[in-house]
């Protein structure tokens, strides 16, 4: 996690370094910033015998990067590098779930950390007289789990922080949509706020390990960020 934070800080300093080196074209074509996204994360089973018993408050944070496709910046490719903390609670019927616990109905409290790279088309209005501009984006994301643990509870067993990284799929891809507003704070600083929805397409858990069909990860996030 320390290496991830160091990498994000290094990437965040790129724009300042470029500007000081007179890379004017770079600063006109690319907006860099940081985001903090409080969210609600859910895991949605698609088969009988597995039921969601609780969502989880999560958090995303990282680097935003908008690559302009026209001089005014109304069209851009929105990407970045995010760390996403999420999960959910699922109840498995007897015969389903991990082999060590499937003898009885068992609840799993998933705690997962993903490294995520979004790729979306972003449309942005011109700023009005009050310094506000509105934006919307549509695209996809690629997420890679770097940590996956569960707390397990049934009538005869209870265990915390079981490492299940080898029992989950190593990539997730899904739909990403969002909308929000930018607000000019100063000549070189722009705040942004919005809502982001993500819908995973790929089974989050390996069916061979869990015998649970497909389980999708979805989230609703409040985007809070600042561009430099």
Short mmCIF file of C-alpha atoms in Angstrom, two decimals:
data_model
loop_
_atom_site.label_atom_id
_atom_site.label_comp_id
_atom_site.label_asym_id
_atom_site.label_seq_id
_atom_site.Cartn_x
_atom_site.Cartn_y
_atom_site.Cartn_z
CA UNK A 1 0.00 0.00 0.00
CA UNK A 2 2.91 2.35 0.74
CA UNK A 3 4.31 1.75 -2.76
CA UNK A 4 0.90 2.53 -4.28
CA UNK A 5 0.70 5.86 -2.45
CA UNK A 6 4.26 6.77 -3.47
CA UNK A 7 3.41 6.00 -7.12
CA UNK A 8 0.27 8.13 -6.99
CA UNK A 9 2.14 11.07 -5.49
CA UNK A 10 4.83 10.76 -8.14
CA UNK A 11 2.25 10.75 -10.93
CA UNK A 12 0.46 13.68 -9.33
CA UNK A 13 3.66 15.72 -9.46
CA UNK A 14 4.08 15.21 -13.19
CA UNK A 15 1.97 18.17 -14.23
CA UNK A 16 3.82 20.60 -12.00
CA UNK A 17 7.16 19.33 -13.24
CA UNK A 18 6.02 19.56 -16.85
CA UNK A 19 4.74 23.12 -16.40
CA UNK A 20 8.01 24.24 -14.78
CA UNK A 21 9.83 22.79 -17.77
CA UNK A 22 7.66 24.87 -20.18
CA UNK A 23 5.71 21.94 -21.55
CA UNK A 24 2.76 24.19 -22.42
CA UNK A 25 1.17 21.73 -24.81
CA UNK A 26 1.05 19.10 -22.07
CA UNK A 27 -0.72 21.35 -19.59
CA UNK A 28 -3.28 22.34 -22.22
CA UNK A 29 -4.09 18.78 -23.25
CA UNK A 30 -4.03 17.01 -19.89
CA UNK A 31 -5.74 17.79 -16.57
CA UNK A 32 -4.40 15.96 -13.54
CA UNK A 33 -5.98 15.80 -10.13
CA UNK A 34 -6.74 13.74 -7.05
CA UNK A 35 -10.06 12.19 -6.06
CA UNK A 36 -11.62 10.83 -2.87
CA UNK A 37 -14.77 8.76 -3.44
CA UNK A 38 -16.94 7.62 -0.51
CA UNK A 39 -19.08 4.76 -1.86
CA UNK A 40 -21.53 1.97 -1.23
CA UNK A 41 -20.25 -1.37 -2.52
CA UNK A 42 -22.45 -4.42 -3.17
CA UNK A 43 -21.82 -7.96 -4.38
CA UNK A 44 -24.80 -9.35 -6.31
CA UNK A 45 -25.14 -13.13 -6.69
CA UNK A 46 -26.91 -14.36 -9.82
CA UNK A 47 -27.75 -17.89 -8.65
CA UNK A 48 -30.07 -19.43 -6.06
CA UNK A 49 -28.58 -20.49 -2.75
CA UNK A 50 -26.48 -17.33 -2.39
CA UNK A 51 -28.04 -14.14 -1.01
CA UNK A 52 -26.69 -10.70 -0.19
CA UNK A 53 -27.25 -9.90 3.49
CA UNK A 54 -25.50 -6.54 3.60
CA UNK A 55 -23.72 -3.87 1.57
CA UNK A 56 -20.51 -2.20 2.67
CA UNK A 57 -19.39 1.39 2.96
CA UNK A 58 -16.26 1.70 0.86
CA UNK A 59 -13.75 4.25 -0.34
CA UNK A 60 -11.87 5.02 -3.51
CA UNK A 61 -8.94 7.37 -3.87
CA UNK A 62 -6.28 8.10 -6.43
CA UNK A 63 -5.27 10.07 -9.49
CA UNK A 64 -7.56 11.54 -12.18
CA UNK A 65 -6.31 12.28 -15.69
CA UNK A 66 -8.38 13.91 -18.46
CA UNK A 67 -6.82 13.80 -21.95
CA UNK A 68 -8.47 16.49 -24.08
CA UNK A 69 -9.61 15.59 -27.61
CA UNK A 70 -10.27 19.19 -28.68
CA UNK A 71 -8.68 22.56 -27.79
CA UNK A 72 -11.56 23.72 -25.58
CA UNK A 73 -11.55 20.53 -23.50
CA UNK A 74 -15.24 19.77 -24.12
CA UNK A 75 -14.36 16.22 -25.14
CA UNK A 76 -11.77 14.11 -23.39
CA UNK A 77 -10.73 10.62 -22.41
CA UNK A 78 -11.03 10.28 -18.64
CA UNK A 79 -8.67 7.83 -17.01
CA UNK A 80 -6.54 7.56 -13.90
CA UNK A 81 -5.30 5.23 -11.20
CA UNK A 82 -7.48 4.39 -8.19
CA UNK A 83 -7.36 2.26 -5.08
CA UNK A 84 -10.86 0.96 -4.29
CA UNK A 85 -11.86 -0.56 -0.94
CA UNK A 86 -15.17 -2.42 -0.99
CA UNK A 87 -16.98 -5.68 -0.42
CA UNK A 88 -20.30 -7.02 0.84
CA UNK A 89 -21.92 -9.70 3.00
CA UNK A 90 -23.19 -12.90 1.36
CA UNK A 91 -25.03 -15.84 2.88
CA UNK A 92 -24.31 -19.24 1.27
CA UNK A 93 -26.58 -22.27 1.67
CA UNK A 94 -25.09 -25.57 2.78
CA UNK A 95 -23.13 -27.19 -0.04
CA UNK A 96 -21.98 -23.83 -1.46
CA UNK A 97 -19.01 -21.66 -0.61
CA UNK A 98 -15.47 -22.55 0.38
CA UNK A 99 -14.85 -26.24 1.03
CA UNK A 100 -13.83 -25.71 4.68
CA UNK A 101 -17.18 -24.11 5.58
CA UNK A 102 -19.84 -25.40 3.17
CA UNK A 103 -21.16 -28.13 5.48
CA UNK A 104 -23.50 -25.53 7.04
CA UNK A 105 -25.18 -22.31 5.84
CA UNK A 106 -22.43 -19.70 6.18
CA UNK A 107 -22.18 -15.92 6.01
CA UNK A 108 -19.09 -14.38 4.40
CA UNK A 109 -18.14 -10.76 5.04
CA UNK A 110 -15.98 -9.83 2.03
CA UNK A 111 -13.30 -7.13 2.34
CA UNK A 112 -11.62 -6.45 -1.00
CA UNK A 113 -9.07 -3.96 -2.34
CA UNK A 114 -8.71 -3.36 -6.08
CA UNK A 115 -6.37 -1.32 -8.21
CA UNK A 116 -8.58 0.25 -10.84
CA UNK A 117 -7.95 2.00 -14.17
CA UNK A 118 -11.03 3.71 -15.69
CA UNK A 119 -11.31 4.55 -19.40
CA UNK A 120 -14.30 6.72 -20.33
CA UNK A 121 -15.42 9.34 -22.83
CA UNK A 122 -16.05 12.56 -20.91
CA UNK A 123 -18.20 15.43 -22.20
CA UNK A 124 -17.90 18.81 -20.48
CA UNK A 125 -19.73 22.09 -21.01
CA UNK A 126 -18.03 25.46 -21.17
CA UNK A 127 -17.79 27.34 -17.88
CA UNK A 128 -20.61 29.74 -17.15
CA UNK A 129 -20.27 33.19 -15.61
CA UNK A 130 -20.08 31.68 -12.12
CA UNK A 131 -17.14 29.42 -13.04
CA UNK A 132 -19.24 26.24 -13.17
CA UNK A 133 -19.13 23.56 -15.86
CA UNK A 134 -21.12 20.33 -16.05
CA UNK A 135 -19.80 16.97 -17.19
CA UNK A 136 -20.89 13.43 -17.94
CA UNK A 137 -18.89 10.33 -18.74
CA UNK A 138 -19.50 6.83 -20.09
CA UNK A 139 -17.04 3.99 -20.43
CA UNK A 140 -15.48 1.04 -18.68
CA UNK A 141 -12.89 0.16 -16.07
CA UNK A 142 -10.29 -2.52 -15.41
CA UNK A 143 -9.87 -3.62 -11.79
CA UNK A 144 -7.25 -5.95 -10.30
CA UNK A 145 -7.59 -7.33 -6.74
CA UNK A 146 -4.52 -6.82 -4.55
CA UNK A 147 -6.16 -7.90 -1.28
CA UNK A 148 -9.19 -10.12 -0.58
CA UNK A 149 -10.24 -11.33 2.87
CA UNK A 150 -13.43 -12.65 4.49
CA UNK A 151 -14.84 -13.03 7.97
CA UNK A 152 -16.73 -16.34 8.17
CA UNK A 153 -19.62 -17.16 10.51
CA UNK A 154 -21.88 -20.22 10.82
CA UNK A 155 -23.42 -22.25 13.65
CA UNK A 156 -20.20 -24.08 14.50
CA UNK A 157 -17.37 -21.92 13.13
CA UNK A 158 -16.16 -18.34 13.20
CA UNK A 159 -12.98 -16.99 11.64
CA UNK A 160 -11.71 -13.53 10.72
CA UNK A 161 -9.51 -12.18 7.94
CA UNK A 162 -9.16 -15.36 5.92
CA UNK A 163 -7.03 -14.65 2.85
CA UNK A 164 -9.04 -15.54 -0.28
CA UNK A 165 -6.96 -13.70 -2.91
CA UNK A 166 -6.32 -16.99 -4.73
CA UNK A 167 -10.09 -17.72 -4.68
CA UNK A 168 -11.22 -14.58 -6.56
CA UNK A 169 -10.84 -13.65 -10.21
CA UNK A 170 -7.73 -11.60 -10.94
CA UNK A 171 -9.48 -9.04 -13.16
CA UNK A 172 -12.85 -7.31 -13.21
CA UNK A 173 -14.27 -5.27 -16.08
CA UNK A 174 -17.52 -3.36 -16.07
CA UNK A 175 -19.69 -0.41 -17.04
CA UNK A 176 -18.82 3.05 -15.72
CA UNK A 177 -21.19 6.03 -15.94
CA UNK A 178 -21.10 9.32 -14.10
CA UNK A 179 -22.13 12.97 -14.07
CA UNK A 180 -21.22 16.01 -12.07
CA UNK A 181 -19.99 19.58 -11.90
CA UNK A 182 -16.66 21.39 -11.95
CA UNK A 183 -16.13 24.69 -10.15
CA UNK A 184 -13.20 27.04 -10.67
CA UNK A 185 -11.50 27.73 -7.34
CA UNK A 186 -8.53 29.71 -8.66
CA UNK A 187 -6.56 30.20 -11.85
CA UNK A 188 -4.89 26.80 -11.47
CA UNK A 189 -7.30 24.92 -9.24
CA UNK A 190 -10.68 23.36 -10.13
CA UNK A 191 -12.91 21.42 -7.76
CA UNK A 192 -15.14 18.63 -9.01
CA UNK A 193 -18.11 16.76 -7.50
CA UNK A 194 -20.27 14.06 -9.04
CA UNK A 195 -21.90 10.65 -8.85
CA UNK A 196 -20.26 7.54 -10.29
CA UNK A 197 -21.95 4.17 -10.90
CA UNK A 198 -20.00 1.00 -11.69
CA UNK A 199 -21.50 -2.35 -12.69
CA UNK A 200 -19.12 -5.29 -12.88
CA UNK A 201 -19.52 -7.73 -15.78
CA UNK A 202 -17.16 -10.49 -14.62
CA UNK A 203 -17.69 -13.05 -11.85
CA UNK A 204 -15.82 -11.74 -8.80
CA UNK A 205 -15.41 -15.18 -7.18
CA UNK A 206 -13.96 -18.22 -8.90
CA UNK A 207 -16.85 -20.60 -9.47
CA UNK A 208 -14.59 -23.65 -9.17
CA UNK A 209 -13.74 -22.56 -5.60
CA UNK A 210 -17.18 -21.34 -4.46
CA UNK A 211 -19.71 -23.18 -6.66
CA UNK A 212 -21.76 -19.97 -6.63
CA UNK A 213 -22.42 -19.16 -10.27
CA UNK A 214 -21.69 -15.51 -11.01
CA UNK A 215 -21.27 -12.77 -8.40
CA UNK A 216 -21.01 -9.19 -9.70
CA UNK A 217 -19.50 -6.24 -7.81
CA UNK A 218 -21.39 -2.93 -8.16
CA UNK A 219 -20.89 0.44 -6.52
CA UNK A 220 -22.32 3.96 -6.19
CA UNK A 221 -19.70 6.61 -5.38
CA UNK A 222 -19.68 10.30 -4.55
CA UNK A 223 -16.81 11.81 -6.56
CA UNK A 224 -14.92 14.52 -4.67
CA UNK A 225 -11.81 15.81 -6.36
CA UNK A 226 -9.59 18.65 -7.36
CA UNK A 227 -7.71 19.34 -10.61
CA UNK A 228 -4.43 21.28 -10.63
#
